[in-house]
mmCIF file of C-alpha atoms and ligand atoms in Angstrom:
data_model
loop_
_atom_site.group_PDB
_atom_site.id
_atom_site.type_symbol
_atom_site.label_atom_id
_atom_site.label_comp_id
_atom_site.label_asym_id
_atom_site.label_seq_id
_atom_site.Cartn_x
_atom_site.Cartn_y
_atom_site.Cartn_z
ATOM 1 C CA MET A 1 71.098 -36.630 -13.891
ATOM 2 C CA SER A 2 73.752 -35.883 -16.516
ATOM 3 C CA ASN A 3 77.229 -37.098 -15.776
ATOM 4 C CA PHE A 4 79.492 -34.169 -16.540
ATOM 5 C CA ASP A 5 82.311 -35.977 -14.719
ATOM 6 C CA GLU A 6 82.479 -38.660 -17.425
ATOM 7 C CA ILE A 7 85.660 -38.509 -19.469
ATOM 8 C CA ILE A 8 84.688 -39.158 -23.074
ATOM 9 C CA ASN A 9 87.400 -39.919 -25.590
ATOM 10 C CA ARG A 10 87.359 -37.319 -28.381
ATOM 11 C CA LYS A 11 90.635 -38.333 -30.000
ATOM 12 C CA ASN A 12 90.442 -39.701 -33.542
ATOM 13 C CA THR A 13 86.922 -38.364 -34.043
ATOM 14 C CA GLN A 14 87.930 -35.513 -36.398
ATOM 15 C CA CYS A 15 87.683 -33.305 -33.328
ATOM 16 C CA LEU A 16 89.349 -29.918 -33.854
ATOM 17 C CA LYS A 17 90.224 -29.544 -30.174
ATOM 18 C CA TYR A 18 92.009 -32.918 -29.864
ATOM 19 C CA ASP A 19 92.923 -33.945 -33.395
ATOM 20 C CA ALA A 20 94.424 -30.679 -34.672
ATOM 21 C CA LEU A 21 96.997 -30.250 -31.916
ATOM 22 C CA PHE A 22 99.925 -30.767 -34.225
ATOM 23 C CA GLU A 23 98.661 -28.319 -36.859
ATOM 24 C CA ARG A 24 97.770 -25.665 -34.279
ATOM 25 C CA PHE A 25 100.409 -26.161 -31.581
ATOM 26 C CA GLY A 26 103.126 -28.285 -33.204
ATOM 27 C CA ASN A 27 102.761 -30.930 -30.495
ATOM 28 C CA THR A 28 100.331 -33.825 -30.183
ATOM 29 C CA LYS A 29 101.004 -34.479 -26.488
ATOM 30 C CA LEU A 30 99.168 -31.479 -25.055
ATOM 31 C CA LEU A 31 96.050 -31.428 -22.905
ATOM 32 C CA PRO A 32 93.605 -29.442 -25.045
ATOM 33 C CA MET A 33 91.840 -26.631 -23.164
ATOM 34 C CA TRP A 34 91.458 -24.246 -26.066
ATOM 35 C CA VAL A 35 88.749 -23.901 -28.762
ATOM 36 C CA ALA A 36 85.286 -23.095 -27.376
ATOM 37 C CA ASP A 37 83.419 -26.355 -27.346
ATOM 38 C CA MET A 38 82.722 -28.641 -24.409
ATOM 39 C CA ASP A 39 83.962 -32.114 -23.502
ATOM 40 C CA PHE A 40 80.437 -32.979 -22.296
ATOM 41 C CA ARG A 41 77.889 -35.246 -23.936
ATOM 42 C CA VAL A 42 74.815 -33.340 -25.121
ATOM 43 C CA SER A 43 71.420 -33.819 -23.474
ATOM 44 C CA GLN A 44 69.590 -37.089 -24.131
ATOM 45 C CA PRO A 45 66.725 -35.350 -26.027
ATOM 46 C CA ILE A 46 69.290 -33.857 -28.435
ATOM 47 C CA THR A 47 70.896 -37.241 -29.109
ATOM 48 C CA GLU A 48 67.461 -38.781 -29.660
ATOM 49 C CA ALA A 49 66.413 -36.006 -32.037
ATOM 50 C CA ILE A 50 69.552 -36.509 -34.125
ATOM 51 C CA MET A 51 69.139 -40.290 -34.124
ATOM 52 C CA ASN A 52 65.573 -39.947 -35.329
ATOM 53 C CA VAL A 53 66.728 -37.906 -38.311
ATOM 54 C CA ALA A 54 69.623 -40.301 -38.937
ATOM 55 C CA LYS A 55 67.366 -43.367 -38.841
ATOM 56 C CA HIS A 56 65.265 -42.030 -41.684
ATOM 57 C CA GLY A 57 68.179 -42.637 -44.008
ATOM 58 C CA ILE A 58 67.483 -39.959 -46.608
ATOM 59 C CA TYR A 59 69.431 -36.749 -46.209
ATOM 60 C CA GLY A 60 68.184 -34.603 -49.040
ATOM 61 C CA TYR A 61 67.439 -30.880 -49.022
ATOM 62 C CA SER A 62 65.465 -29.683 -46.038
ATOM 63 C CA VAL A 63 62.997 -26.903 -45.518
ATOM 64 C CA GLU A 64 62.431 -24.731 -42.457
ATOM 65 C CA SER A 65 59.329 -25.464 -40.467
ATOM 66 C CA GLN A 66 57.308 -23.385 -38.031
ATOM 67 C CA LYS A 67 58.453 -25.429 -35.042
ATOM 68 C CA TYR A 68 62.002 -24.047 -35.295
ATOM 69 C CA TYR A 69 60.758 -20.465 -35.210
ATOM 70 C CA ASP A 70 58.517 -21.367 -32.272
ATOM 71 C CA ALA A 71 61.465 -22.881 -30.390
ATOM 72 C CA VAL A 72 63.577 -19.726 -30.794
ATOM 73 C CA LYS A 73 60.639 -17.520 -29.750
ATOM 74 C CA TYR A 74 59.889 -19.752 -26.766
ATOM 75 C CA TRP A 75 63.519 -19.671 -25.613
ATOM 76 C CA PHE A 76 63.942 -15.921 -25.883
ATOM 77 C CA GLU A 77 60.636 -15.157 -24.236
ATOM 78 C CA ASN A 78 61.358 -17.497 -21.324
ATOM 79 C CA LYS A 79 65.041 -16.884 -20.799
ATOM 80 C CA HIS A 80 65.483 -13.292 -21.911
ATOM 81 C CA GLN A 81 61.989 -11.757 -21.723
ATOM 82 C CA TRP A 82 62.294 -10.776 -25.378
ATOM 83 C CA GLN A 83 59.248 -11.282 -27.592
ATOM 84 C CA LEU A 84 60.160 -12.173 -31.151
ATOM 85 C CA ASP A 85 57.973 -12.828 -34.162
ATOM 86 C CA ASP A 86 58.699 -15.177 -37.052
ATOM 87 C CA ASP A 87 59.627 -12.303 -39.304
ATOM 88 C CA SER A 88 62.458 -11.178 -37.043
ATOM 89 C CA ILE A 89 64.304 -14.539 -37.284
ATOM 90 C CA PHE A 90 66.573 -15.656 -40.123
ATOM 91 C CA PHE A 91 68.247 -19.072 -39.959
ATOM 92 C CA THR A 92 71.807 -19.425 -41.156
ATOM 93 C CA ASN A 93 74.761 -21.732 -40.674
ATOM 94 C CA GLY A 94 77.047 -19.934 -38.254
ATOM 95 C CA VAL A 95 77.557 -16.761 -36.289
ATOM 96 C CA VAL A 96 80.964 -15.945 -37.761
ATOM 97 C CA SER A 97 79.751 -16.399 -41.320
ATOM 98 C CA ALA A 98 76.631 -14.371 -40.419
ATOM 99 C CA ILE A 99 78.835 -11.480 -39.313
ATOM 100 C CA HIS A 100 80.800 -11.776 -42.550
ATOM 101 C CA ASN A 101 77.554 -11.555 -44.507
ATOM 102 C CA LEU A 102 76.254 -8.635 -42.449
ATOM 103 C CA ILE A 103 79.474 -6.694 -42.997
ATOM 104 C CA ASN A 104 79.040 -7.207 -46.728
ATOM 105 C CA ALA A 105 75.309 -6.521 -46.778
ATOM 106 C CA PHE A 106 75.458 -3.299 -44.763
ATOM 107 C CA THR A 107 78.860 -1.681 -45.300
ATOM 108 C CA SER A 108 81.167 -0.950 -48.225
ATOM 109 C CA LYS A 109 84.911 -1.302 -48.733
ATOM 110 C CA GLY A 110 86.800 1.229 -46.641
ATOM 111 C CA ASP A 111 83.960 1.768 -44.140
ATOM 112 C CA GLY A 112 84.940 1.773 -40.491
ATOM 113 C CA VAL A 113 83.958 -1.198 -38.343
ATOM 114 C CA LEU A 114 84.401 -0.851 -34.605
ATOM 115 C CA ILE A 115 85.272 -3.723 -32.262
ATOM 116 C CA GLN A 116 86.460 -3.896 -28.641
ATOM 117 C CA SER A 117 89.665 -5.672 -27.812
ATOM 118 C CA PRO A 118 90.790 -8.045 -26.490
ATOM 119 C CA VAL A 119 88.054 -9.943 -28.308
ATOM 120 C CA TYR A 120 87.199 -13.174 -30.117
ATOM 121 C CA TYR A 121 89.878 -13.217 -32.824
ATOM 122 C CA PRO A 122 87.697 -13.675 -35.958
ATOM 123 C CA PHE A 123 86.294 -10.175 -35.350
ATOM 124 C CA PHE A 124 89.636 -8.757 -36.516
ATOM 125 C CA SER A 125 89.943 -10.935 -39.591
ATOM 126 C CA LEU A 126 86.284 -10.449 -40.577
ATOM 127 C CA VAL A 127 86.824 -6.705 -40.765
ATOM 128 C CA LYS A 128 90.238 -6.835 -42.390
ATOM 129 C CA SER A 129 89.589 -9.592 -44.935
ATOM 130 C CA ASN A 130 86.550 -7.678 -46.143
ATOM 131 C CA ASP A 131 88.697 -4.566 -46.669
ATOM 132 C CA ARG A 132 86.877 -2.535 -44.053
ATOM 133 C CA LYS A 133 88.719 -0.133 -41.799
ATOM 134 C CA LEU A 134 89.399 -1.726 -38.428
ATOM 135 C CA LEU A 135 88.621 0.566 -35.472
ATOM 136 C CA VAL A 136 89.589 -0.838 -32.100
ATOM 137 C CA ASN A 137 88.215 0.398 -28.795
ATOM 138 C CA GLN A 138 90.477 -1.226 -26.224
ATOM 139 C CA LEU A 139 88.765 -2.269 -23.008
ATOM 140 C CA ILE A 140 90.173 -0.824 -19.803
ATOM 141 C CA GLU A 141 91.625 -3.394 -17.443
ATOM 142 C CA LEU A 142 91.887 -2.546 -13.750
ATOM 143 C CA ASN A 143 92.964 -5.310 -11.352
ATOM 144 C CA ASN A 144 91.615 -7.924 -13.763
ATOM 145 C CA GLN A 145 88.234 -6.224 -14.105
ATOM 146 C CA TYR A 146 87.253 -4.910 -17.532
ATOM 147 C CA PHE A 147 85.448 -1.645 -18.351
ATOM 148 C CA ILE A 148 84.615 0.363 -21.449
ATOM 149 C CA ASP A 149 86.628 3.419 -22.415
ATOM 150 C CA PHE A 150 83.618 5.490 -23.494
ATOM 151 C CA ASP A 151 85.576 8.554 -24.615
ATOM 152 C CA ASP A 152 87.564 6.432 -27.024
ATOM 153 C CA PHE A 153 84.427 4.508 -28.030
ATOM 154 C CA GLU A 154 82.676 7.738 -28.959
ATOM 155 C CA LYS A 155 85.674 9.031 -30.881
ATOM 156 C CA LYS A 156 85.945 5.809 -32.913
ATOM 157 C CA ALA A 157 82.159 5.553 -33.398
ATOM 158 C CA ARG A 158 82.278 8.867 -35.295
ATOM 159 C CA GLU A 159 84.392 7.117 -37.931
ATOM 160 C CA ALA A 160 82.391 3.870 -37.946
ATOM 161 C CA SER A 161 79.489 2.480 -39.983
ATOM 162 C CA MET A 162 79.168 -0.668 -37.921
ATOM 163 C CA PHE A 163 79.951 -1.833 -34.383
ATOM 164 C CA ILE A 164 80.428 -5.535 -33.639
ATOM 165 C CA LEU A 165 79.648 -6.083 -29.983
ATOM 166 C CA CYS A 166 80.518 -9.268 -28.138
ATOM 167 C CA SER A 167 77.857 -9.672 -25.443
ATOM 168 C CA PRO A 168 78.602 -11.454 -23.149
ATOM 169 C CA HIS A 169 82.221 -10.860 -23.890
ATOM 170 C CA ASN A 170 84.731 -13.483 -24.995
ATOM 171 C CA PRO A 171 87.457 -13.663 -23.625
ATOM 172 C CA VAL A 172 87.063 -11.281 -20.651
ATOM 173 C CA SER A 173 83.792 -12.921 -19.531
ATOM 174 C CA ARG A 174 81.923 -9.667 -18.895
ATOM 175 C CA VAL A 175 78.125 -9.510 -18.918
ATOM 176 C CA TRP A 176 77.503 -5.933 -19.964
ATOM 177 C CA LYS A 177 75.270 -3.987 -17.594
ATOM 178 C CA ARG A 178 72.235 -2.052 -18.744
ATOM 179 C CA ASP A 179 73.924 1.344 -18.314
ATOM 180 C CA GLU A 180 76.973 0.190 -20.312
ATOM 181 C CA LEU A 181 74.772 -1.151 -23.117
ATOM 182 C CA GLU A 182 72.625 1.970 -23.106
ATOM 183 C CA ARG A 183 75.610 4.231 -23.370
ATOM 184 C CA MET A 184 77.271 2.269 -26.204
ATOM 185 C CA ALA A 185 73.968 1.930 -28.055
ATOM 186 C CA GLN A 186 73.141 5.618 -27.718
ATOM 187 C CA ILE A 187 76.536 6.579 -29.118
ATOM 188 C CA CYS A 188 75.920 4.227 -32.064
ATOM 189 C CA TYR A 189 72.469 5.694 -32.593
ATOM 190 C CA ASP A 190 73.784 9.263 -32.541
ATOM 191 C CA ASN A 191 76.465 8.382 -35.099
ATOM 192 C CA ASN A 192 74.382 6.204 -37.459
ATOM 193 C CA VAL A 193 76.336 3.099 -36.545
ATOM 194 C CA ILE A 194 74.668 -0.287 -37.112
ATOM 195 C CA ILE A 195 75.066 -2.584 -34.096
ATOM 196 C CA ILE A 196 75.852 -6.238 -34.738
ATOM 197 C CA SER A 197 75.393 -7.885 -31.362
ATOM 198 C CA ASP A 198 77.051 -11.293 -31.167
ATOM 199 C CA GLU A 199 75.185 -12.877 -28.258
ATOM 200 C CA ILE A 200 76.250 -16.474 -28.773
ATOM 201 C CA HIS A 201 77.322 -16.757 -25.101
ATOM 202 C CA ASN A 202 74.122 -15.233 -23.696
ATOM 203 C CA ASP A 203 72.828 -18.445 -22.143
ATOM 204 C CA LEU A 204 76.084 -19.164 -20.346
ATOM 205 C CA VAL A 205 75.622 -16.427 -17.761
ATOM 206 C CA GLN A 206 76.141 -17.100 -14.072
ATOM 207 C CA LYS A 207 73.939 -15.643 -11.345
ATOM 208 C CA PRO A 208 73.628 -12.893 -10.189
ATOM 209 C CA PHE A 209 74.540 -11.579 -13.643
ATOM 210 C CA LYS A 210 71.770 -11.123 -16.164
ATOM 211 C CA HIS A 211 72.159 -10.876 -19.906
ATOM 212 C CA ILE A 212 70.294 -8.021 -21.545
ATOM 213 C CA PRO A 213 69.794 -8.399 -25.306
ATOM 214 C CA THR A 214 71.129 -5.188 -26.836
ATOM 215 C CA ALA A 215 68.041 -4.805 -29.007
ATOM 216 C CA THR A 216 65.803 -4.624 -25.933
ATOM 217 C CA ILE A 217 67.388 -1.408 -24.638
ATOM 218 C CA ASN A 218 64.633 0.634 -26.305
ATOM 219 C CA THR A 219 62.746 0.710 -29.612
ATOM 220 C CA LEU A 220 65.193 3.113 -31.251
ATOM 221 C CA ILE A 221 68.062 0.766 -30.478
ATOM 222 C CA GLU A 222 65.990 -2.243 -31.530
ATOM 223 C CA ASP A 223 65.762 -0.654 -34.951
ATOM 224 C CA ILE A 224 69.551 -0.328 -35.386
ATOM 225 C CA THR A 225 70.538 -3.704 -33.928
ATOM 226 C CA ILE A 226 71.082 -7.060 -35.611
ATOM 227 C CA THR A 227 71.630 -9.919 -33.166
ATOM 228 C CA CYS A 228 73.559 -13.069 -34.021
ATOM 229 C CA HIS A 229 72.864 -16.193 -32.075
ATOM 230 C CA SER A 230 73.026 -19.956 -31.959
ATOM 231 C CA ALA A 231 72.276 -22.774 -29.531
ATOM 232 C CA SER A 232 75.721 -24.147 -30.328
ATOM 233 C CA LYS A 233 77.819 -22.770 -27.445
ATOM 234 C CA THR A 234 75.350 -23.578 -24.676
ATOM 235 C CA PHE A 235 74.279 -27.000 -25.922
ATOM 236 C CA ASN A 236 77.572 -28.116 -27.502
ATOM 237 C CA LEU A 237 76.358 -28.236 -31.096
ATOM 238 C CA ALA A 238 79.095 -26.253 -32.866
ATOM 239 C CA GLY A 239 79.733 -29.003 -35.415
ATOM 240 C CA LEU A 240 76.130 -28.889 -36.616
ATOM 241 C CA ASN A 241 76.474 -25.454 -38.223
ATOM 242 C CA THR A 242 73.133 -23.956 -37.267
ATOM 243 C CA ALA A 243 72.666 -20.358 -36.146
ATOM 244 C CA TYR A 244 70.272 -17.479 -36.636
ATOM 245 C CA ILE A 245 70.122 -13.738 -37.059
ATOM 246 C CA ILE A 246 67.481 -11.611 -35.341
ATOM 247 C CA THR A 247 66.372 -8.162 -36.404
ATOM 248 C CA LYS A 248 63.070 -6.398 -35.953
ATOM 249 C CA ASN A 249 63.981 -3.907 -38.650
ATOM 250 C CA ARG A 250 61.885 -5.241 -41.550
ATOM 251 C CA LYS A 251 63.849 -3.411 -44.214
ATOM 252 C CA TRP A 252 67.087 -4.838 -42.908
ATOM 253 C CA LYS A 253 65.599 -8.328 -42.675
ATOM 254 C CA GLN A 254 64.801 -8.105 -46.394
ATOM 255 C CA GLN A 255 68.289 -6.859 -47.117
ATOM 256 C CA ILE A 256 69.711 -9.864 -45.258
ATOM 257 C CA GLN A 257 67.456 -12.281 -47.142
ATOM 258 C CA GLN A 258 68.434 -10.756 -50.467
ATOM 259 C CA HIS A 259 72.112 -10.851 -49.596
ATOM 260 C CA TYR A 260 71.968 -14.570 -48.783
ATOM 261 C CA ALA A 261 69.728 -15.279 -51.794
ATOM 262 C CA ARG A 262 72.282 -13.723 -54.140
ATOM 263 C CA GLN A 263 74.841 -16.260 -52.967
ATOM 264 C CA HIS A 264 72.383 -19.163 -52.920
ATOM 265 C CA ALA A 265 73.802 -19.678 -49.464
ATOM 266 C CA HIS A 266 70.725 -20.378 -47.437
ATOM 267 C CA ALA A 267 71.140 -24.102 -46.855
ATOM 268 C CA PHE A 268 69.266 -25.553 -43.911
ATOM 269 C CA ASN A 269 70.808 -28.346 -41.858
ATOM 270 C CA ILE A 270 68.082 -30.621 -40.533
ATOM 271 C CA PHE A 271 70.401 -32.209 -37.934
ATOM 272 C CA GLY A 272 71.274 -28.799 -36.536
ATOM 273 C CA ALA A 273 67.681 -27.610 -36.569
ATOM 274 C CA GLU A 274 66.372 -30.711 -34.792
ATOM 275 C CA ALA A 275 69.173 -30.488 -32.243
ATOM 276 C CA MET A 276 68.347 -26.825 -31.611
ATOM 277 C CA TYR A 277 64.673 -27.706 -31.182
ATOM 278 C CA ALA A 278 65.453 -30.431 -28.647
ATOM 279 C CA ALA A 279 67.851 -28.069 -26.862
ATOM 280 C CA TYR A 280 65.369 -25.247 -26.477
ATOM 281 C CA MET A 281 62.269 -27.332 -25.813
ATOM 282 C CA HIS A 282 63.480 -30.389 -23.898
ATOM 283 C CA SER A 283 66.868 -29.824 -22.283
ATOM 284 C CA ASP A 284 66.208 -27.472 -19.388
ATOM 285 C CA GLN A 285 67.384 -29.845 -16.689
ATOM 286 C CA TRP A 286 70.639 -30.607 -18.515
ATOM 287 C CA TYR A 287 71.106 -26.880 -19.039
ATOM 288 C CA SER A 288 70.779 -25.918 -15.379
ATOM 289 C CA GLN A 289 73.094 -28.756 -14.353
ATOM 290 C CA LEU A 290 75.619 -27.560 -16.932
ATOM 291 C CA LEU A 291 75.628 -24.022 -15.539
ATOM 292 C CA GLN A 292 76.186 -25.381 -12.049
ATOM 293 C CA TYR A 293 79.017 -27.661 -13.218
ATOM 294 C CA ILE A 294 80.791 -24.803 -14.982
ATOM 295 C CA LYS A 295 80.388 -22.623 -11.893
ATOM 296 C CA ASP A 296 81.840 -25.376 -9.701
ATOM 297 C CA ASN A 297 84.741 -25.852 -12.123
ATOM 298 C CA TYR A 298 85.408 -22.133 -11.970
ATOM 299 C CA LEU A 299 85.355 -22.121 -8.140
ATOM 300 C CA TYR A 300 87.696 -25.114 -8.161
ATOM 301 C CA LEU A 301 90.087 -23.317 -10.523
ATOM 302 C CA VAL A 302 90.053 -20.142 -8.421
ATOM 303 C CA GLN A 303 90.682 -21.989 -5.191
ATOM 304 C CA TYR A 304 93.429 -24.118 -6.777
ATOM 305 C CA ILE A 305 95.256 -21.226 -8.403
ATOM 306 C CA GLN A 306 95.034 -18.998 -5.345
ATOM 307 C CA ALA A 307 96.430 -21.781 -3.164
ATOM 308 C CA ASN A 308 99.180 -22.974 -5.516
ATOM 309 C CA ILE A 309 100.152 -20.371 -8.102
ATOM 310 C CA PRO A 310 98.807 -17.061 -6.763
ATOM 311 C CA HIS A 311 100.913 -15.016 -9.164
ATOM 312 C CA VAL A 312 98.572 -16.210 -11.947
ATOM 313 C CA LYS A 313 95.623 -13.805 -11.761
ATOM 314 C CA ILE A 314 92.103 -14.698 -12.778
ATOM 315 C CA THR A 315 89.566 -12.519 -14.556
ATOM 316 C CA PRO A 316 86.233 -13.063 -12.760
ATOM 317 C CA MET A 317 83.837 -15.312 -14.647
ATOM 318 C CA GLU A 318 80.487 -13.653 -15.243
ATOM 319 C CA ALA A 319 79.636 -15.704 -18.330
ATOM 320 C CA THR A 320 81.017 -18.285 -20.815
ATOM 321 C CA TYR A 321 83.276 -21.174 -19.817
ATOM 322 C CA LEU A 322 86.397 -19.393 -21.025
ATOM 323 C CA ILE A 323 88.651 -18.032 -18.315
ATOM 324 C CA TRP A 324 91.105 -15.244 -19.043
ATOM 325 C CA LEU A 325 94.274 -15.904 -17.071
ATOM 326 C CA ASP A 326 96.818 -13.174 -16.424
ATOM 327 C CA PHE A 327 100.491 -14.245 -16.488
ATOM 328 C CA ARG A 328 101.945 -10.746 -16.594
ATOM 329 C CA ALA A 329 103.667 -11.233 -13.238
ATOM 330 C CA PHE A 330 105.904 -13.821 -14.963
ATOM 331 C CA ASN A 331 107.597 -11.039 -16.953
ATOM 332 C CA MET A 332 107.869 -13.173 -20.078
ATOM 333 C CA THR A 333 107.642 -12.032 -23.655
ATOM 334 C CA ASP A 334 104.559 -13.307 -25.458
ATOM 335 C CA GLN A 335 106.653 -15.868 -27.310
ATOM 336 C CA GLN A 336 108.243 -17.076 -24.049
ATOM 337 C CA LEU A 337 104.816 -17.397 -22.407
ATOM 338 C CA LYS A 338 103.422 -19.279 -25.394
ATOM 339 C CA ASN A 339 106.375 -21.689 -25.362
ATOM 340 C CA PHE A 340 106.128 -22.076 -21.592
ATOM 341 C CA ILE A 341 102.464 -23.124 -21.765
ATOM 342 C CA ILE A 342 103.140 -25.601 -24.569
ATOM 343 C CA ASP A 343 106.583 -26.943 -23.678
ATOM 344 C CA ASN A 344 106.588 -26.750 -19.870
ATOM 345 C CA ALA A 345 102.911 -27.085 -18.920
ATOM 346 C CA ALA A 346 101.975 -29.342 -21.887
ATOM 347 C CA LEU A 347 98.706 -27.452 -22.299
ATOM 348 C CA ALA A 348 96.955 -26.209 -25.417
ATOM 349 C CA LEU A 349 95.413 -22.873 -24.409
ATOM 350 C CA ASN A 350 94.415 -19.874 -26.527
ATOM 351 C CA ASP A 351 97.268 -17.417 -26.701
ATOM 352 C CA GLY A 352 96.365 -13.940 -25.390
ATOM 353 C CA PRO A 353 97.837 -11.860 -28.235
ATOM 354 C CA SER A 354 95.558 -13.607 -30.750
ATOM 355 C CA PHE A 355 92.701 -11.652 -29.125
ATOM 356 C CA GLY A 356 94.352 -8.401 -30.164
ATOM 357 C CA ILE A 357 95.617 -5.439 -28.237
ATOM 358 C CA GLY A 358 95.230 -6.027 -24.505
ATOM 359 C CA GLY A 359 95.905 -9.753 -24.891
ATOM 360 C CA SER A 360 99.608 -9.622 -24.198
ATOM 361 C CA GLY A 361 100.563 -11.618 -21.080
ATOM 362 C CA PHE A 362 97.253 -13.532 -21.028
ATOM 363 C CA GLN A 363 96.096 -17.043 -21.893
ATOM 364 C CA ARG A 364 92.516 -18.275 -22.247
ATOM 365 C CA ILE A 365 91.570 -21.611 -20.716
ATOM 366 C CA ASN A 366 88.379 -23.527 -21.533
ATOM 367 C CA ILE A 367 86.951 -25.113 -18.366
ATOM 368 C CA ALA A 368 83.991 -26.902 -19.988
ATOM 369 C CA CYS A 369 85.500 -30.282 -19.217
ATOM 370 C CA PRO A 370 85.221 -32.967 -16.532
ATOM 371 C CA ARG A 371 86.662 -31.843 -13.180
ATOM 372 C CA LYS A 372 89.369 -34.500 -13.453
ATOM 373 C CA THR A 373 90.627 -32.983 -16.730
ATOM 374 C CA LEU A 374 90.710 -29.538 -15.164
ATOM 375 C CA GLU A 375 92.544 -30.942 -12.155
ATOM 376 C CA ILE A 376 95.206 -32.495 -14.418
ATOM 377 C CA ALA A 377 95.582 -29.220 -16.322
ATOM 378 C CA LEU A 378 96.067 -27.263 -13.104
ATOM 379 C CA ILE A 379 98.594 -29.768 -11.762
ATOM 380 C CA GLN A 380 100.581 -29.516 -15.021
ATOM 381 C CA LEU A 381 100.455 -25.722 -14.879
ATOM 382 C CA THR A 382 101.525 -25.635 -11.232
ATOM 383 C CA LYS A 383 104.460 -27.975 -11.845
ATOM 384 C CA ALA A 384 105.603 -25.831 -14.744
ATOM 385 C CA CYS A 385 105.315 -22.624 -12.695
ATOM 386 C CA ASN A 386 107.161 -24.144 -9.757
ATOM 387 C CA SER A 387 110.035 -25.214 -11.978
ATOM 388 C CA LEU A 388 110.741 -21.665 -13.136
HETATM 389 C C1 PLP B 401 81.854 -14.569 -29.602
HETATM 390 C C2 PLP B 401 81.759 -15.743 -30.528
HETATM 391 N N1 PLP B 401 81.082 -15.629 -31.685
HETATM 392 C C3 PLP B 401 80.971 -16.666 -32.543
HETATM 393 C C4 PLP B 401 81.563 -17.881 -32.268
HETATM 394 C C5 PLP B 401 81.479 -19.004 -33.259
HETATM 395 O O1 PLP B 401 80.219 -19.090 -33.831
HETATM 396 P P1 PLP B 401 79.947 -20.063 -35.050
HETATM 397 O O2 PLP B 401 80.597 -21.367 -34.733
HETATM 398 O O3 PLP B 401 78.437 -20.154 -35.077
HETATM 399 O O4 PLP B 401 80.495 -19.404 -36.258
HETATM 400 C C6 PLP B 401 82.278 -18.033 -31.075
HETATM 401 C C7 PLP B 401 82.957 -19.306 -30.779
HETATM 402 O O5 PLP B 401 83.710 -19.440 -29.868
HETATM 403 C C8 PLP B 401 82.373 -16.942 -30.183
HETATM 404 O O6 PLP B 401 83.040 -17.044 -29.026
#
């Protein structure tokens, strides 16, 4: 049985979440509940796999082996009923850098790239820093539930060459339903828009919700979809820089390979690959316990907030461990809210406006931590709210 209650010191370990508080928040005394990694120890098989590589003592160049392809295929077939073949998988070092490469491989300067906001903030900078035209389809929020504005989506898709979908969605925690995916995908198909489906959170879905890989909608959609994925969010491996791209479109797969080859950027991290293998093949028990622990943390947070600070509203968690909290009832400017969270609540959260339009008045809290840490965070937040 994994002990998710254990508080493990992450300070002074070159840990972004704990050791970059001054750089990111101007204050080292905050309780960090921000960047999307977990304060949990990985599964024992993952630790053992990494130790086995470490013990060898030679860390030269590595080469991909069949077992890593088999692990990805095994995972997708078992968890998502999606049959992949070796040719559809391309290993790379990160989802964000994969999206950067896909933008460059498949679009040109000035082309429109569509995203849905509020959304994971690098989506904005990836489009803008590559000199593409940013097209934003704002999600509709109704009583803290999020929906797609399809009329606007269709209008923007007419101007777009590429759509970057976040599925499940960070930060609003939606697991897109089949009819929503079908409708978005059909609009993309009709307008020759390539779909980049960032599905990094697809294994952090809570029942009764079910993740549907965008590419499985139908064979036409499969042909226009490139999926980006990694075991890193679910198994807490973000520091190991290992991810993969999936596409069944053979021509596109070649284009991706050529694009990476031109940059000589196809390094393979043996630690990450072995960790991914151990995650997919030997960590099922840890994984189901993790999902339950996150669910229980979420229920604890809901019950605590409703009982103590009911004017903070909660976006329902369908997936991820990132909860989108609504502080709009506080009637603060974004700067006031940001200062309030840092100075009064002593918390490091992700500031809503950084997720783009629709983020104003919100904060994102990461609940992938021991219950005790969450409890302390909620007590700090309550005290700060009560002192207003
Ligand atoms: C939607 C989404 N995509 C990508 C990433 C990061 O992926 P990587 O670390 O592989 O670049 C995150 C991290 O939080 C994320 O939420």
